[in-house]
Coordinates of C-alpha atoms in Angstrom, one line a residue:
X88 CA -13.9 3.8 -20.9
X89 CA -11.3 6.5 -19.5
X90 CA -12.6 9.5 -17.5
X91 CA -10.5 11.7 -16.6
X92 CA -11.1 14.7 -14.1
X93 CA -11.6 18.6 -14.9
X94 CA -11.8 20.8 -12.1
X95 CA -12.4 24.5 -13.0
X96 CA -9.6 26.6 -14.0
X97 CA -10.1 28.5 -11.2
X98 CA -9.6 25.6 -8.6
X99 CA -5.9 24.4 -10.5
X100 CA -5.0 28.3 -10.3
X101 CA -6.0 28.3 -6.7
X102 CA -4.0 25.3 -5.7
X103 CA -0.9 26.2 -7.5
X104 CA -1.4 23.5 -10.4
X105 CA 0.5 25.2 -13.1
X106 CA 1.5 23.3 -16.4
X107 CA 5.0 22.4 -14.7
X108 CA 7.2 20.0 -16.6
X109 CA 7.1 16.4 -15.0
X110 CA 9.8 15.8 -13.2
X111 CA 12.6 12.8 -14.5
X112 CA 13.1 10.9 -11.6
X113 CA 10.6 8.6 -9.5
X114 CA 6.7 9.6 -9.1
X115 CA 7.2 8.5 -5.2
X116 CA 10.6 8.4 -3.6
X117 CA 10.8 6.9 0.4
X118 CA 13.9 7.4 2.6
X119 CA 14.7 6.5 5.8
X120 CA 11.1 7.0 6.8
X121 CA 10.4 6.0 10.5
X122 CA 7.2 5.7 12.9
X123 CA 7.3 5.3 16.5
X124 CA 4.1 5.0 18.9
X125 CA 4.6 5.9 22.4
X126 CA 4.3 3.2 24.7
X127 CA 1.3 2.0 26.4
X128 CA 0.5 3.5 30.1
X129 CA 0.0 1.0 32.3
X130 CA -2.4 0.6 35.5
X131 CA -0.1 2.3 37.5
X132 CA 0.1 5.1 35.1
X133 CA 3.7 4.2 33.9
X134 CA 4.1 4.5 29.9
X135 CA 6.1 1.2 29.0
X136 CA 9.1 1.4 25.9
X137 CA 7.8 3.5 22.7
X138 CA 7.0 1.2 19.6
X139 CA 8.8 1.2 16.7
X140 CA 6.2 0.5 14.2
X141 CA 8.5 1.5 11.0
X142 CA 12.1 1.5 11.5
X143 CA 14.0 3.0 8.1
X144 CA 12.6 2.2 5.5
X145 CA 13.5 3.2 1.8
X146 CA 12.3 2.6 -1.7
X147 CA 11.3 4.6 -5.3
X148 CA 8.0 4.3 -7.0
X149 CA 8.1 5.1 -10.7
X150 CA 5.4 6.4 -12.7
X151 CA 2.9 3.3 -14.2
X152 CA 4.6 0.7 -11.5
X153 CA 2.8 -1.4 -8.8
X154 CA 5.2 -2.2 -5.6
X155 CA 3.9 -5.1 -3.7
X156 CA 4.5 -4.8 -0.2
X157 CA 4.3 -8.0 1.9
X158 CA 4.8 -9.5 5.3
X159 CA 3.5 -10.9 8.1
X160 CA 0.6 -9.3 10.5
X161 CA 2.3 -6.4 12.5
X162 CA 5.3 -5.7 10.5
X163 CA 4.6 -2.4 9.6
X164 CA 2.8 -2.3 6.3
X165 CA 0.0 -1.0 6.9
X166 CA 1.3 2.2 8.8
X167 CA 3.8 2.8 6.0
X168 CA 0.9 2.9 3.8
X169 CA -0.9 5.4 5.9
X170 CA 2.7 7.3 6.3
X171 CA 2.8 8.0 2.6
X172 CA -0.2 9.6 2.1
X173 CA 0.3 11.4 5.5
X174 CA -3.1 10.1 6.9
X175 CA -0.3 9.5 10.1
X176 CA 2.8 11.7 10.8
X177 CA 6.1 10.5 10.1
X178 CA 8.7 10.5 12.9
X179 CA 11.3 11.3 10.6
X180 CA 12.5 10.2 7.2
X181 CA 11.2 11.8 3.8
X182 CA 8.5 11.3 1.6
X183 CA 9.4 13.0 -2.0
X184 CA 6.0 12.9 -4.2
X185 CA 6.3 14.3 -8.2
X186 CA 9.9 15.9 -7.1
X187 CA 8.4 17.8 -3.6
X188 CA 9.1 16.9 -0.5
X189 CA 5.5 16.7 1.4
X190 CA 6.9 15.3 4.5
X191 CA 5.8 18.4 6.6
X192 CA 3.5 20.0 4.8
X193 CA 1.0 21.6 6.1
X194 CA -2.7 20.4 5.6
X195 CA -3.3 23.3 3.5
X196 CA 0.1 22.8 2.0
X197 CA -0.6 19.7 1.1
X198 CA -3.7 19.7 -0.7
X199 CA -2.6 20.5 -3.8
X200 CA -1.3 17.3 -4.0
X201 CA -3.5 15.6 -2.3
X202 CA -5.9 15.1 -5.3
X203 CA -2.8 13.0 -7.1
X204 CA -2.3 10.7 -3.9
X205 CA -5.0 8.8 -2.9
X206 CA -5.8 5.3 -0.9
X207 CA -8.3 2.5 -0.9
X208 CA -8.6 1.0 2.7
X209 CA -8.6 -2.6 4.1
X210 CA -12.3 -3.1 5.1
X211 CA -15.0 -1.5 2.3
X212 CA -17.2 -1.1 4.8
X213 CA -16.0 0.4 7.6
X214 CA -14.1 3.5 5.4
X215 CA -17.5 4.4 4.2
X216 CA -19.2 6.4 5.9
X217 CA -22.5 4.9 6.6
X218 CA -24.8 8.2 7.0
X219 CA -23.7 9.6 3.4
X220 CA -25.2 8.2 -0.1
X221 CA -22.6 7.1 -2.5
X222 CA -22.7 10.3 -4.4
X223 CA -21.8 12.4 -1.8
X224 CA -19.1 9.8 -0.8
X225 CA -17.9 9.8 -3.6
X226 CA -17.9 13.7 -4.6
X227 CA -16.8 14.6 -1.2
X228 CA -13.0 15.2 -2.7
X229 CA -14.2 16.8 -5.8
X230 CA -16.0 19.6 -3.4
X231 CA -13.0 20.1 -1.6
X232 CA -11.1 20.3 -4.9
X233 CA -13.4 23.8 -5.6
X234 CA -15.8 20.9 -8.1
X235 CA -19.5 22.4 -8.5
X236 CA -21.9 19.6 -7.1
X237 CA -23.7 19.9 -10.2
X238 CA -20.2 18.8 -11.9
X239 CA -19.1 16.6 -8.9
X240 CA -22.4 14.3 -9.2
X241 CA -21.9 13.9 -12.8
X242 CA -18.0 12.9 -11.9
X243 CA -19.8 10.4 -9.5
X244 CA -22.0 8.8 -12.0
X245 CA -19.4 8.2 -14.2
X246 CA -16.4 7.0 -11.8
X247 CA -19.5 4.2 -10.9
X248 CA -19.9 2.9 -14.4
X249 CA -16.2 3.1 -14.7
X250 CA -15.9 0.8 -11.6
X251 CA -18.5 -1.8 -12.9
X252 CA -21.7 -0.3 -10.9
X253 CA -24.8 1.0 -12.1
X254 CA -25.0 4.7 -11.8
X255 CA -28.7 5.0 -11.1
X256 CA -27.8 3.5 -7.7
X257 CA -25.7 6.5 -6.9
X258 CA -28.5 7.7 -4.1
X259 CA -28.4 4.5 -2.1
X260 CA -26.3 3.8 1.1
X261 CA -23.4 2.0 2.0
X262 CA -25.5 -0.8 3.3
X263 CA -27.1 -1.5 0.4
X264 CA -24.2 -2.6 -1.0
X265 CA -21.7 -6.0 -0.9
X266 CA -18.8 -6.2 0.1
X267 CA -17.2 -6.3 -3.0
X268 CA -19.5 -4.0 -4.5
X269 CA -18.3 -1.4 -1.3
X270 CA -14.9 -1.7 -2.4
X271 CA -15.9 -0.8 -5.7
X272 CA -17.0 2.5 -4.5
X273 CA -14.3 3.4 -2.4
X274 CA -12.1 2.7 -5.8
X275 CA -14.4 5.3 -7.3
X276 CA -13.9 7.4 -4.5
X277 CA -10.0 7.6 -4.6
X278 CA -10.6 7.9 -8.4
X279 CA -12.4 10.9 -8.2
X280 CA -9.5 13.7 -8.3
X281 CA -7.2 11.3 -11.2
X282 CA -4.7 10.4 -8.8
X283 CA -1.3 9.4 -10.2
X284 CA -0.8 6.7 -7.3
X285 CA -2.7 5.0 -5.0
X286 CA -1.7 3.1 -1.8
X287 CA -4.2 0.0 -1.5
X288 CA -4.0 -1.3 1.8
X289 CA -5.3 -5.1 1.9
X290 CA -8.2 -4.1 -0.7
X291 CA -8.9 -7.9 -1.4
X292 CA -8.2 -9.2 2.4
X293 CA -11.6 -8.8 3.5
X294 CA -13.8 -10.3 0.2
X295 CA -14.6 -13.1 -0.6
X296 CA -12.0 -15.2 -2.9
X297 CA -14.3 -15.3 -6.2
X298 CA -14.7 -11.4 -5.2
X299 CA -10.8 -10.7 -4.7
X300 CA -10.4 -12.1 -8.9
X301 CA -12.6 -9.6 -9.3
X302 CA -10.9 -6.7 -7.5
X303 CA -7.8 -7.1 -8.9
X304 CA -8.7 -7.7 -12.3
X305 CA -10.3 -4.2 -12.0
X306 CA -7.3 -2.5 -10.6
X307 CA -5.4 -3.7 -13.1
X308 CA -7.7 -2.4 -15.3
X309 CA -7.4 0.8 -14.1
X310 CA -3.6 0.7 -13.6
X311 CA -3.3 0.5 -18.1
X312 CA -6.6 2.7 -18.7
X313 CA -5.0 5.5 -16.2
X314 CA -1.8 5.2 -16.3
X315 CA -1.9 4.8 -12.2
X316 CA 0.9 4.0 -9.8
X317 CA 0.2 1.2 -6.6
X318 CA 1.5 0.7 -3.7
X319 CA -0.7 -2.8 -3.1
X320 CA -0.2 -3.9 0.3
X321 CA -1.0 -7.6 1.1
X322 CA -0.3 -10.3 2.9
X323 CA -1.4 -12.8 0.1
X324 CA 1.9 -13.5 -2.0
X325 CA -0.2 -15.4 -4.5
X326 CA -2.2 -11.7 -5.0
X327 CA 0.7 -9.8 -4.7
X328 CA 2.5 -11.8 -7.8
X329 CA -0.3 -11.2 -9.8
X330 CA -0.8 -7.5 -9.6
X331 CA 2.9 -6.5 -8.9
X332 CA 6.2 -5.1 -10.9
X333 CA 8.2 -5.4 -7.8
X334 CA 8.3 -6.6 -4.0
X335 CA 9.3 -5.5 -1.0
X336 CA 9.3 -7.8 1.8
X337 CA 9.1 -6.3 5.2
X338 CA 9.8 -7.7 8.7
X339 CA 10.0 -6.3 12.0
X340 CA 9.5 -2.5 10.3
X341 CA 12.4 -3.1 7.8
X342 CA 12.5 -4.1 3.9
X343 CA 14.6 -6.9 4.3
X344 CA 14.7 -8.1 0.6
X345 CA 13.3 -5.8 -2.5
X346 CA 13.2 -6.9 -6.1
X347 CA 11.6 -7.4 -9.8
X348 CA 9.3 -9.5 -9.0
X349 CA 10.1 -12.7 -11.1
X350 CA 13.4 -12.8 -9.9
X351 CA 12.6 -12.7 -6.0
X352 CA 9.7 -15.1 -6.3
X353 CA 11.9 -17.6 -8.6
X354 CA 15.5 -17.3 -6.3
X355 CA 14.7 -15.2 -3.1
X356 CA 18.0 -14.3 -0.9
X357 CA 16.9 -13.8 1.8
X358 CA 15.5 -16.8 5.0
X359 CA 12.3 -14.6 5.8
X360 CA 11.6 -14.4 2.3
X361 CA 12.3 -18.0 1.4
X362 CA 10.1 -19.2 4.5
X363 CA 7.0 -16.7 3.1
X364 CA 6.7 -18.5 -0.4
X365 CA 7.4 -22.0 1.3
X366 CA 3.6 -21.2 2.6
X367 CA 2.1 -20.3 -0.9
X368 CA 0.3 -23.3 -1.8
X369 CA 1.3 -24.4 -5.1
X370 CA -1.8 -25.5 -7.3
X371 CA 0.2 -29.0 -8.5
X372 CA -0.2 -31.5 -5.8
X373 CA 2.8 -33.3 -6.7
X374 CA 4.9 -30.7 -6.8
X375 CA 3.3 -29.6 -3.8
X376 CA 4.3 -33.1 -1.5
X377 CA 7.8 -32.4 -3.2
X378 CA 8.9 -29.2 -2.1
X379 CA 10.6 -28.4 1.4
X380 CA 8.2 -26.6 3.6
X381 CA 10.4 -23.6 5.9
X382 CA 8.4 -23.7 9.3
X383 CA 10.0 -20.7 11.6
X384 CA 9.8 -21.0 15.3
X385 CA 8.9 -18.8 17.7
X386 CA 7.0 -15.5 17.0
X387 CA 7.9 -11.9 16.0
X388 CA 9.7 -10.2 18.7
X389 CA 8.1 -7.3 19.7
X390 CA 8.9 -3.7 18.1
X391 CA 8.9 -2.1 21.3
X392 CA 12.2 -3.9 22.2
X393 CA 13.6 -5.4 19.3
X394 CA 16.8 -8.2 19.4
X395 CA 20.1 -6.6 18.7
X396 CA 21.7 -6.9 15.1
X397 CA 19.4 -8.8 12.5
X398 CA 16.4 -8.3 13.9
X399 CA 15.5 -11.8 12.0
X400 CA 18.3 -13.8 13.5
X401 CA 16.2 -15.3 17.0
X402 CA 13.7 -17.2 13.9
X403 CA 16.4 -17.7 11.6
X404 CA 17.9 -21.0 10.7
X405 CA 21.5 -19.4 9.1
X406 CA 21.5 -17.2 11.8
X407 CA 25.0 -16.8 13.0
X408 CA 27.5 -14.5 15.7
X409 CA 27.8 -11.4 13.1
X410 CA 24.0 -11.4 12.7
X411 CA 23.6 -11.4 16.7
X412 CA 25.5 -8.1 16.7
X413 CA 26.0 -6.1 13.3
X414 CA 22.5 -4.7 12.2
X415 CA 22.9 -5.6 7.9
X416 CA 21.9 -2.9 5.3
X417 CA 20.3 -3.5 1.9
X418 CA 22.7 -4.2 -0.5
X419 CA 22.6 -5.6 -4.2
X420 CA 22.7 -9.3 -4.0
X421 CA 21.6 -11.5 -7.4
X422 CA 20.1 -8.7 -9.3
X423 CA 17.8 -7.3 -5.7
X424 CA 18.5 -5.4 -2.6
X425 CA 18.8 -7.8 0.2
X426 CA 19.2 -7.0 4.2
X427 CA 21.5 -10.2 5.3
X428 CA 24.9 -11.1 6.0
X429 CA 24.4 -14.5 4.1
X430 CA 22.2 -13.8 1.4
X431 CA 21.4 -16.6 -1.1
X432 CA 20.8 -20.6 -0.8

């Protein structure tokens, strides 16, 4: 079952959505986008060294696709996520959505394309808010949108049958709910204005595993019923294999390697990237005892004072003088973009 949105005519007039030609290039287009956090203040009052959260990174989106982006706790997923659908303020860098630029936008600006650019959160609980039945959770965005509530509540019923829940619950609160079946409705939430990509940060990190199948097999769904876009942040490689086109692999704020999919999981280039599939269990035992096992030492340094060069080089075993000093830049290495000086085996 596909159901699509209608807002009034007078609502698309209002916002500027005129039957323009769809652009040629990429649905979502990244450059150089950067995030820095100023420093903690201390007891004495002193602010310490500002945080680079998200330090340059790049990468297109094309209508239809899912980009998986991995890596480990801290690396700056999660904030690139909120970055791109501008629920946090970009230091600089651009973020080019449908052909516009809505880096700076203004809220108002950037409501028009809000409705096409919409996220499902980490914890299904915690992004609902606990005082509002579902149907006004979920027809919050169609109201905004200029929506009717008699229209928006029949939107509502049908974005929950179209997420697997019984619409004749639509009255009942967030706590009524499991987890899983939560997550469901914040789906049906960021459904409600037919967005043409979503950014799904960790939507399967906080469920149960039975209840994770389940998630992704529905957005998966979704993704070849609506013809949506992903950006499926994770930090489960097994998960991200399953739902993703292509990978990015971030460390330290950067995309260090970037690639089809079956390529980077079959013959990754670069040491980070290598050591994160080493910890994917594989389901064959034997083939489990058989294969080498990368451990890295040491932790992640910090991002409010980063090493100089590679900023991988202190946990990295091929680490040598060039990588202590020269920062490297993505470049094509065996059919991927890889950030390394000695890419490869």
């Amino acid at each position: 079952m596909t159901v699509e949105a209608r807002p009034p005519d007078t609502t698309a007039r209002a916002e500027g959505a005129a039957a323009d030609p769809a652009p040629s290039g990429p649905l979502l287009s990244v450059r150089d986008l950067t995030m820095t956090f100023p420093g903690r203040r201390s007891a004495s009052g002193r602010r310490g060294a500002p945080v680079r959260a998200v330090d340059g990174v790049s990468f297109d989106l094309a209508a239809g696709e899912t980009l998986g982006l991995v890596g480990e706790s801290g690396c700056g997923k999660s904030t690139t996520g909120r970055m791109l659908v501008r629920l946090l303020e970009p230091t600089s860098g651009s973020i080019t959505f449908d052909g516009r630029d809505i880096t700076r936008l203004s809220q108002r600006g950037l409501r028009p394309h809000r409705r096409h650019l919409q996220m499902v959160f980490q914890d299904p609980h915690s992004s609902l808010n606990p005082r509002q039945t579902v149907a006004r959770i979920i027809c919050d965005p169609l109201l905004v949108q200029g929506w009717s509530a008699t229209d928006a509540r029949r939107r509502a019923a049908e974005l929950m049958d179209l997420v697997g829940l019984i619409p004749e619950q639509i009255d009942r609160y967030p706590h009524e709910f499991s987890g899983g079946q939560a997550q469901r409705i914040g789906i049906a939430r960021s459904l409600a204005t037919s967005p043409r990509l979503i950014v799904a940060d960790e939507p399967v990190s906080a469920l149960d595993v039975s209840v994770q199948a389940q998630i992704v097999n529905l957005m998966e769904r979704l993704r070849r019923e609506l013809g949506l876009a992903y950006v499926f942040i994770a930090h489960d490689l097994s998960v991200v294999k399953r739902v993703s086109d292509r990978v990015a692999v971030m460390y330290l704020g950067r995309i260090v390697e970037i690639g089809e999919k079956r390529a980077l999981y079959e013959s990754p280039q670069h040491p980070y990237t290598r050591a994160l599939l080493s910890a994917v269990p594989l389901p064959d035992p034997a083939a489990e005892r058989r294969r080498e096992r990368i451990v890295l030492l040491g932790d992640p340094p910090s991002p409010a004072a980063p090493p100089p060069g590679c900023t991988f080089h202190p946990r990295c075993p091929k680490a040598q003088e060039v990588c202590r000093t020269e920062r490297p830049l993505l470049r094509i290495a065996a059919s991927r973009e890889v950030a390394c000086h000695f890419p490869g085996d």
